[in-house]
Amino acid sequence: MPEGRPIARRDLLRHGVMSATALVAAPALLTGLAPRPARASIETPDLGQPPWYRFAIGDIEATVVSDGLMNIGAAADHFPQADPDALQGVLADAFLPHEPTLLEQNVLVLNTGDRLVLIDTGTGWAPPGPGDAPDAWTALGFDPGDTHGRLMGNLRAAGFDPAAFTDILITHPHPDHCFGLTDADGAPNFPNAAVHLSQADFGFWTSEEVVAIGGFVGVIAQGAQRNLLPLRDRIAFVEDGQEVLPGITAMATPGHTVGHTSFIITSGDATCFVISDAAHHAAVSFRHPDWEFSFDTDPEAGAQTRRRVLDMLATDRMRVVGYHFPFPGIGHVSRKGDAFRYVPEPMRHGQG
């Protein structure tokens, strides 16, 4: 310490800590043995994150409930128009690997006070697949080790009784969105709920002609038949611009499926857009919205819809919930050059 310099309290603390540390460590150093950290003996649950997140949309209590993760493999397999270097650059900028591509499944619950609404139902159980495939998920090319199908248990853990739901809005009848309507025995998982979806999607995905196509499309159609046809008497069709329920308006966003529907939720001055599968990937779909996506029924229309929707969200600065975005999938859209960027909203624990 320089001569004449006053000794500050922080110097005493620093030198005192160093001296005490040296004294404690000396015996171990003299014997050639460094002290080993104690190993925790407690067992922790096999859960990486809470399976639900509650927030507010105006006066509406909203909860994102996870159905789990889906592994769709290599990113290049799902963006066939992508330049490999450009795709790798987008993923690297987002600190994401090229493989595996993991998509969340964020199911939204809305408690309006009068109604309890579920938007999509997750993957549910895995029906038999064609040929030697043990289930539809393997037939569809998904990793059988995926953690999907957790919605029912997570709903109960979040405090929701499936019998209390009054309405289910189906954005489109793909496996990860509507196969949770029924259980393994074919009984409705939500026995008192009306089901709302577009007539175009219902007609397409439950038709025998689409089942006869076989392969990937046929498996989806078989599952849609199994989940939708037994509930036909409680299905109401929605149209573009229709207020389906108070404060919830349908918006046609075709391309991913023929009748793909998004929803705008309004309460007071607050709005929130349920984008569903108009955009899948929180990095790639925003940076290159014109890149077609492999699961789209009409990829060109899907790309056009995606750019239109992202432009609207950026212009209106509207909050968005993404079904496949990193949990809980709530955020905003900003412009980045001639494309866009997804900006996650900070989680406000207990603050709405």
Short mmCIF file of C-alpha atoms in Angstrom, two decimals:
data_model
loop_
_atom_site.label_atom_id
_atom_site.label_comp_id
_atom_site.label_asym_id
_atom_site.label_seq_id
_atom_site.Cartn_x
_atom_site.Cartn_y
_atom_site.Cartn_z
CA MET A 1 0.00 0.00 0.00
CA PRO A 2 1.50 3.41 -0.95
CA GLU A 3 2.98 5.35 1.97
CA GLY A 4 0.85 8.19 3.26
CA ARG A 5 -2.38 6.90 1.65
CA PRO A 6 -5.29 6.65 4.12
CA ILE A 7 -6.43 3.11 4.71
CA ALA A 8 -9.94 2.77 3.37
CA ARG A 9 -12.50 0.41 4.84
CA ARG A 10 -12.65 -1.49 1.57
CA ASP A 11 -8.87 -2.08 1.75
CA LEU A 12 -9.21 -3.56 5.23
CA LEU A 13 -12.05 -5.78 4.06
CA ARG A 14 -10.19 -6.85 0.92
CA HIS A 15 -6.91 -7.61 2.67
CA GLY A 16 -8.69 -9.19 5.60
CA VAL A 17 -10.63 -11.54 3.35
CA MET A 18 -7.49 -12.45 1.42
CA SER A 19 -5.58 -13.16 4.63
CA ALA A 20 -8.38 -15.25 6.08
CA THR A 21 -8.69 -17.19 2.85
CA ALA A 22 -4.97 -17.90 2.83
CA LEU A 23 -5.06 -19.18 6.41
CA VAL A 24 -8.00 -21.49 5.70
CA ALA A 25 -6.47 -22.82 2.49
CA ALA A 26 -2.93 -23.27 3.85
CA PRO A 27 -3.32 -26.76 5.38
CA ALA A 28 -4.84 -28.12 2.21
CA LEU A 29 -2.17 -26.53 0.06
CA LEU A 30 0.60 -27.89 2.29
CA THR A 31 -0.75 -31.41 1.95
CA GLY A 32 -1.27 -31.00 -1.79
CA LEU A 33 -5.07 -31.31 -1.50
CA ALA A 34 -7.37 -28.51 -2.67
CA PRO A 35 -10.69 -28.16 -0.84
CA ARG A 36 -13.56 -29.79 -2.74
CA PRO A 37 -16.95 -28.13 -3.03
CA ALA A 38 -19.78 -29.89 -1.27
CA ARG A 39 -22.13 -31.76 -3.60
CA ALA A 40 -25.82 -31.00 -3.21
CA SER A 41 -27.72 -34.01 -1.98
CA ILE A 42 -31.22 -32.79 -2.80
CA GLU A 43 -33.18 -34.17 -5.74
CA THR A 44 -34.65 -31.66 -8.18
CA PRO A 45 -37.65 -32.31 -10.43
CA ASP A 46 -37.06 -32.99 -14.11
CA LEU A 47 -38.60 -29.71 -15.23
CA GLY A 48 -36.74 -26.95 -17.01
CA GLN A 49 -39.34 -24.24 -16.57
CA PRO A 50 -42.76 -23.66 -15.03
CA PRO A 51 -45.36 -25.11 -17.42
CA TRP A 52 -47.59 -22.03 -17.36
CA TYR A 53 -47.33 -18.24 -17.26
CA ARG A 54 -50.14 -15.88 -16.27
CA PHE A 55 -50.47 -12.33 -17.59
CA ALA A 56 -53.16 -9.79 -18.44
CA ILE A 57 -54.75 -8.53 -21.64
CA GLY A 58 -56.69 -5.56 -20.33
CA ASP A 59 -59.27 -7.03 -17.97
CA ILE A 60 -58.82 -10.55 -19.33
CA GLU A 61 -56.77 -12.97 -17.28
CA ALA A 62 -54.59 -14.84 -19.77
CA THR A 63 -52.41 -17.88 -19.17
CA VAL A 64 -49.96 -19.55 -21.52
CA VAL A 65 -49.88 -23.29 -20.75
CA SER A 66 -47.18 -25.44 -22.33
CA ASP A 67 -47.96 -28.63 -24.21
CA GLY A 68 -44.20 -29.29 -24.41
CA LEU A 69 -41.51 -29.16 -27.07
CA MET A 70 -41.43 -30.52 -30.61
CA ASN A 71 -38.22 -31.45 -32.40
CA ILE A 72 -38.64 -31.00 -36.15
CA GLY A 73 -35.04 -31.83 -37.03
CA ALA A 74 -32.75 -29.78 -39.25
CA ALA A 75 -33.82 -26.22 -40.05
CA ALA A 76 -32.85 -26.59 -43.72
CA ASP A 77 -35.46 -29.33 -44.14
CA HIS A 78 -38.22 -26.83 -43.39
CA PHE A 79 -37.02 -23.76 -45.28
CA PRO A 80 -36.35 -25.27 -48.73
CA GLN A 81 -35.84 -21.90 -50.44
CA ALA A 82 -33.23 -20.74 -47.95
CA ASP A 83 -29.67 -20.11 -49.02
CA PRO A 84 -27.66 -22.40 -46.69
CA ASP A 85 -25.22 -19.67 -45.68
CA ALA A 86 -27.99 -17.15 -45.07
CA LEU A 87 -29.93 -19.65 -42.99
CA GLN A 88 -26.88 -20.52 -40.94
CA GLY A 89 -26.23 -16.82 -40.42
CA VAL A 90 -29.72 -16.19 -39.06
CA LEU A 91 -29.44 -19.13 -36.69
CA ALA A 92 -25.97 -18.10 -35.54
CA ASP A 93 -27.14 -14.54 -34.88
CA ALA A 94 -29.89 -16.00 -32.68
CA PHE A 95 -27.44 -18.40 -30.96
CA LEU A 96 -29.42 -21.37 -32.26
CA PRO A 97 -28.15 -24.63 -33.74
CA HIS A 98 -29.04 -25.82 -37.21
CA GLU A 99 -30.20 -29.05 -35.63
CA PRO A 100 -32.24 -29.83 -33.62
CA THR A 101 -34.94 -27.28 -34.37
CA LEU A 102 -37.10 -27.13 -31.26
CA LEU A 103 -40.54 -25.55 -31.36
CA GLU A 104 -42.55 -24.74 -28.26
CA GLN A 105 -46.29 -25.35 -28.07
CA ASN A 106 -47.82 -22.42 -26.22
CA VAL A 107 -51.54 -22.93 -25.63
CA LEU A 108 -53.45 -19.82 -24.57
CA VAL A 109 -56.19 -19.77 -21.92
CA LEU A 110 -58.46 -16.72 -21.61
CA ASN A 111 -60.60 -16.14 -18.53
CA THR A 112 -62.98 -13.32 -19.38
CA GLY A 113 -65.08 -13.70 -16.24
CA ASP A 114 -68.02 -15.03 -18.23
CA ARG A 115 -66.20 -17.59 -20.34
CA LEU A 116 -63.16 -19.82 -20.09
CA VAL A 117 -61.57 -20.08 -23.52
CA LEU A 118 -58.81 -22.34 -24.82
CA ILE A 119 -57.02 -21.53 -28.08
CA ASP A 120 -55.82 -24.84 -29.56
CA THR A 121 -55.45 -28.09 -27.64
CA GLY A 122 -51.91 -29.37 -28.17
CA THR A 123 -50.89 -32.75 -29.49
CA GLY A 124 -52.92 -35.00 -27.22
CA TRP A 125 -52.27 -38.70 -27.54
CA ALA A 126 -50.53 -40.33 -30.51
CA PRO A 127 -52.96 -42.26 -32.75
CA PRO A 128 -51.80 -45.29 -34.75
CA GLY A 129 -49.68 -44.49 -37.78
CA PRO A 130 -49.67 -46.18 -41.20
CA GLY A 131 -47.64 -49.25 -41.98
CA ASP A 132 -45.08 -50.19 -39.37
CA ALA A 133 -45.07 -46.76 -37.72
CA PRO A 134 -45.95 -47.17 -34.03
CA ASP A 135 -47.83 -43.89 -33.88
CA ALA A 136 -48.75 -40.87 -35.94
CA TRP A 137 -45.90 -38.78 -34.58
CA THR A 138 -43.28 -41.18 -35.85
CA ALA A 139 -45.14 -41.36 -39.16
CA LEU A 140 -45.07 -37.57 -39.35
CA GLY A 141 -41.32 -37.56 -38.85
CA PHE A 142 -41.23 -36.21 -35.30
CA ASP A 143 -38.71 -37.39 -32.76
CA PRO A 144 -40.49 -39.97 -30.56
CA GLY A 145 -38.57 -38.55 -27.62
CA ASP A 146 -40.34 -35.20 -27.91
CA THR A 147 -41.95 -33.85 -24.75
CA HIS A 148 -45.28 -32.95 -26.35
CA GLY A 149 -48.72 -34.01 -25.09
CA ARG A 150 -48.45 -32.41 -21.66
CA LEU A 151 -51.34 -29.96 -21.89
CA MET A 152 -53.95 -31.78 -19.81
CA GLY A 153 -51.67 -32.26 -16.83
CA ASN A 154 -50.31 -28.74 -17.10
CA LEU A 155 -53.82 -27.24 -17.29
CA ARG A 156 -54.71 -28.94 -14.02
CA ALA A 157 -51.44 -27.85 -12.46
CA ALA A 158 -52.26 -24.26 -13.47
CA GLY A 159 -55.62 -24.52 -11.70
CA PHE A 160 -57.94 -25.24 -14.63
CA ASP A 161 -60.60 -27.95 -14.67
CA PRO A 162 -61.02 -29.20 -18.28
CA ALA A 163 -64.77 -29.49 -17.68
CA ALA A 164 -64.95 -25.75 -16.92
CA PHE A 165 -63.96 -24.61 -20.42
CA THR A 166 -66.83 -23.04 -22.33
CA ASP A 167 -65.13 -22.56 -25.70
CA ILE A 168 -62.23 -23.91 -27.73
CA LEU A 169 -60.88 -21.95 -30.69
CA ILE A 170 -58.97 -24.09 -33.19
CA THR A 171 -56.62 -22.08 -35.39
CA HIS A 172 -56.25 -25.06 -37.74
CA PRO A 173 -56.65 -28.85 -37.48
CA HIS A 174 -52.99 -29.91 -37.53
CA PRO A 175 -51.89 -32.55 -34.99
CA ASP A 176 -50.16 -30.17 -32.60
CA HIS A 177 -53.22 -27.92 -32.46
CA CYS A 178 -56.29 -30.16 -32.41
CA PHE A 179 -55.30 -33.73 -31.54
CA GLY A 180 -55.85 -32.84 -27.89
CA LEU A 181 -59.60 -32.45 -28.37
CA THR A 182 -60.18 -36.10 -27.45
CA ASP A 183 -58.45 -38.68 -25.29
CA ALA A 184 -57.11 -42.11 -26.24
CA ASP A 185 -60.62 -43.60 -25.95
CA GLY A 186 -62.17 -40.94 -28.17
CA ALA A 187 -63.93 -39.13 -25.33
CA PRO A 188 -63.83 -35.32 -25.36
CA ASN A 189 -61.16 -33.84 -23.12
CA PHE A 190 -63.30 -30.72 -22.70
CA PRO A 191 -66.82 -32.12 -22.37
CA ASN A 192 -68.70 -28.84 -21.98
CA ALA A 193 -66.93 -26.68 -24.55
CA ALA A 194 -68.16 -25.44 -27.90
CA VAL A 195 -65.55 -25.73 -30.66
CA HIS A 196 -64.89 -22.91 -33.15
CA LEU A 197 -62.87 -23.19 -36.38
CA SER A 198 -63.07 -22.26 -40.04
CA GLN A 199 -65.40 -24.20 -42.30
CA ALA A 200 -62.70 -24.39 -44.98
CA ASP A 201 -60.31 -26.21 -42.66
CA PHE A 202 -63.00 -28.50 -41.27
CA GLY A 203 -64.15 -29.49 -44.75
CA PHE A 204 -60.64 -30.04 -46.10
CA TRP A 205 -59.08 -31.98 -43.23
CA THR A 206 -62.05 -34.26 -42.54
CA SER A 207 -62.64 -35.25 -46.17
CA GLU A 208 -62.07 -38.81 -47.37
CA GLU A 209 -60.35 -37.41 -50.47
CA VAL A 210 -57.60 -35.91 -48.31
CA VAL A 211 -57.28 -39.10 -46.26
CA ALA A 212 -56.82 -40.98 -49.54
CA ILE A 213 -53.80 -38.82 -50.42
CA GLY A 214 -51.95 -40.86 -47.83
CA GLY A 215 -48.54 -40.14 -46.37
CA PHE A 216 -48.05 -37.13 -44.17
CA VAL A 217 -51.26 -35.42 -45.30
CA GLY A 218 -53.34 -38.57 -44.89
CA VAL A 219 -52.17 -39.09 -41.31
CA ILE A 220 -53.14 -35.52 -40.41
CA ALA A 221 -56.56 -35.94 -42.01
CA GLN A 222 -57.21 -39.20 -40.16
CA GLY A 223 -56.38 -37.51 -36.86
CA ALA A 224 -58.58 -34.53 -37.72
CA GLN A 225 -61.48 -36.86 -38.50
CA ARG A 226 -61.03 -38.66 -35.21
CA ASN A 227 -60.94 -35.46 -33.17
CA LEU A 228 -63.47 -33.31 -35.02
CA LEU A 229 -66.21 -35.55 -36.41
CA PRO A 230 -67.43 -36.87 -33.03
CA LEU A 231 -67.81 -33.25 -31.90
CA ARG A 232 -69.66 -32.07 -35.01
CA ASP A 233 -72.82 -31.12 -33.12
CA ARG A 234 -70.89 -28.65 -30.96
CA ILE A 235 -68.77 -27.11 -33.74
CA ALA A 236 -69.47 -23.54 -34.86
CA PHE A 237 -67.75 -22.21 -37.97
CA VAL A 238 -65.97 -18.85 -37.85
CA GLU A 239 -65.53 -16.30 -40.62
CA ASP A 240 -62.92 -13.65 -41.29
CA GLY A 241 -63.66 -10.50 -39.28
CA GLN A 242 -66.27 -12.19 -37.10
CA GLU A 243 -66.39 -11.46 -33.37
CA VAL A 244 -66.44 -15.10 -32.36
CA LEU A 245 -66.80 -14.33 -28.66
CA PRO A 246 -66.94 -10.96 -26.89
CA GLY A 247 -63.52 -9.36 -27.37
CA ILE A 248 -62.20 -12.12 -29.66
CA THR A 249 -62.22 -11.52 -33.43
CA ALA A 250 -61.22 -14.01 -36.12
CA MET A 251 -58.75 -13.05 -38.85
CA ALA A 252 -58.19 -15.29 -41.87
CA THR A 253 -54.47 -16.03 -42.30
CA PRO A 254 -54.46 -18.72 -45.02
CA GLY A 255 -51.47 -20.54 -46.43
CA HIS A 256 -50.33 -22.81 -43.65
CA THR A 257 -53.73 -24.42 -44.11
CA VAL A 258 -56.59 -23.43 -46.40
CA GLY A 259 -58.59 -21.97 -43.53
CA HIS A 260 -55.89 -21.05 -41.03
CA THR A 261 -57.30 -18.52 -38.56
CA SER A 262 -55.61 -16.11 -36.18
CA PHE A 263 -57.41 -14.21 -33.43
CA ILE A 264 -57.30 -10.64 -32.17
CA ILE A 265 -58.07 -10.29 -28.47
CA THR A 266 -59.28 -6.89 -27.28
CA SER A 267 -60.02 -5.65 -23.77
CA GLY A 268 -60.21 -1.92 -23.14
CA ASP A 269 -57.14 -0.34 -24.74
CA ALA A 270 -55.23 -3.63 -24.81
CA THR A 271 -54.94 -5.88 -27.86
CA CYS A 272 -53.10 -9.12 -28.45
CA PHE A 273 -52.71 -11.10 -31.66
CA VAL A 274 -52.68 -14.91 -31.64
CA ILE A 275 -50.51 -15.61 -34.69
CA SER A 276 -50.50 -19.42 -34.45
CA ASP A 277 -48.70 -20.95 -37.45
CA ALA A 278 -48.63 -17.90 -39.70
CA ALA A 279 -45.05 -17.71 -38.35
CA HIS A 280 -43.27 -20.71 -36.85
CA HIS A 281 -39.70 -19.76 -36.09
CA ALA A 282 -38.96 -16.75 -33.89
CA ALA A 283 -35.72 -16.02 -35.78
CA VAL A 284 -35.98 -17.35 -39.34
CA SER A 285 -39.66 -16.56 -40.03
CA PHE A 286 -39.09 -12.93 -39.07
CA ARG A 287 -35.75 -12.30 -40.75
CA HIS A 288 -36.86 -14.02 -43.97
CA PRO A 289 -40.67 -13.99 -44.02
CA ASP A 290 -40.70 -14.80 -47.74
CA TRP A 291 -38.98 -18.14 -47.25
CA GLU A 292 -41.62 -20.82 -47.65
CA PHE A 293 -42.18 -23.29 -44.82
CA SER A 294 -42.35 -27.03 -45.39
CA PHE A 295 -45.58 -27.76 -43.51
CA ASP A 296 -47.61 -25.11 -45.34
CA THR A 297 -50.44 -26.41 -47.53
CA ASP A 298 -49.92 -23.46 -49.89
CA PRO A 299 -46.35 -22.24 -49.23
CA GLU A 300 -46.61 -19.21 -51.52
CA ALA A 301 -49.81 -18.01 -49.85
CA GLY A 302 -48.24 -18.74 -46.46
CA ALA A 303 -45.29 -16.47 -47.23
CA GLN A 304 -47.59 -13.68 -48.42
CA THR A 305 -49.73 -13.98 -45.30
CA ARG A 306 -46.68 -13.99 -43.05
CA ARG A 307 -45.31 -10.74 -44.47
CA ARG A 308 -48.73 -9.10 -44.33
CA VAL A 309 -49.29 -10.11 -40.70
CA LEU A 310 -45.81 -9.14 -39.52
CA ASP A 311 -46.13 -5.78 -41.26
CA MET A 312 -49.45 -5.19 -39.48
CA LEU A 313 -48.00 -6.13 -36.09
CA ALA A 314 -44.96 -3.90 -36.55
CA THR A 315 -47.05 -0.96 -37.78
CA ASP A 316 -49.66 -1.24 -35.03
CA ARG A 317 -47.12 -2.19 -32.35
CA MET A 318 -49.51 -4.93 -31.33
CA ARG A 319 -48.62 -7.55 -28.76
CA VAL A 320 -48.36 -11.06 -30.17
CA VAL A 321 -48.54 -14.58 -28.78
CA GLY A 322 -46.64 -17.16 -30.84
CA TYR A 323 -47.64 -20.80 -30.54
CA HIS A 324 -44.17 -22.04 -31.48
CA PHE A 325 -42.03 -19.17 -30.13
CA PRO A 326 -39.79 -19.65 -27.08
CA PHE A 327 -41.97 -20.00 -23.98
CA PRO A 328 -44.13 -18.16 -23.07
CA GLY A 329 -44.15 -16.75 -26.60
CA ILE A 330 -45.33 -13.23 -25.79
CA GLY A 331 -43.71 -10.25 -27.47
CA HIS A 332 -43.78 -7.64 -30.22
CA VAL A 333 -42.59 -7.27 -33.80
CA SER A 334 -40.16 -4.58 -34.92
CA ARG A 335 -38.79 -3.79 -38.36
CA LYS A 336 -35.28 -4.75 -39.37
CA GLY A 337 -34.42 -3.47 -42.83
CA ASP A 338 -36.91 -4.96 -45.25
CA ALA A 339 -37.80 -7.70 -42.77
CA PHE A 340 -38.67 -8.01 -39.09
CA ARG A 341 -37.47 -8.99 -35.65
CA TYR A 342 -39.28 -10.71 -32.80
CA VAL A 343 -38.82 -8.91 -29.48
CA PRO A 344 -39.77 -11.06 -26.47
CA GLU A 345 -41.69 -9.31 -23.73
CA PRO A 346 -40.05 -9.38 -20.29
CA MET A 347 -41.82 -11.78 -17.95
CA ARG A 348 -43.64 -9.86 -15.23
CA HIS A 349 -44.10 -12.36 -12.46
CA GLY A 350 -47.27 -11.62 -10.53
CA GLN A 351 -47.74 -8.24 -12.20
CA GLY A 352 -49.97 -9.12 -15.16
#
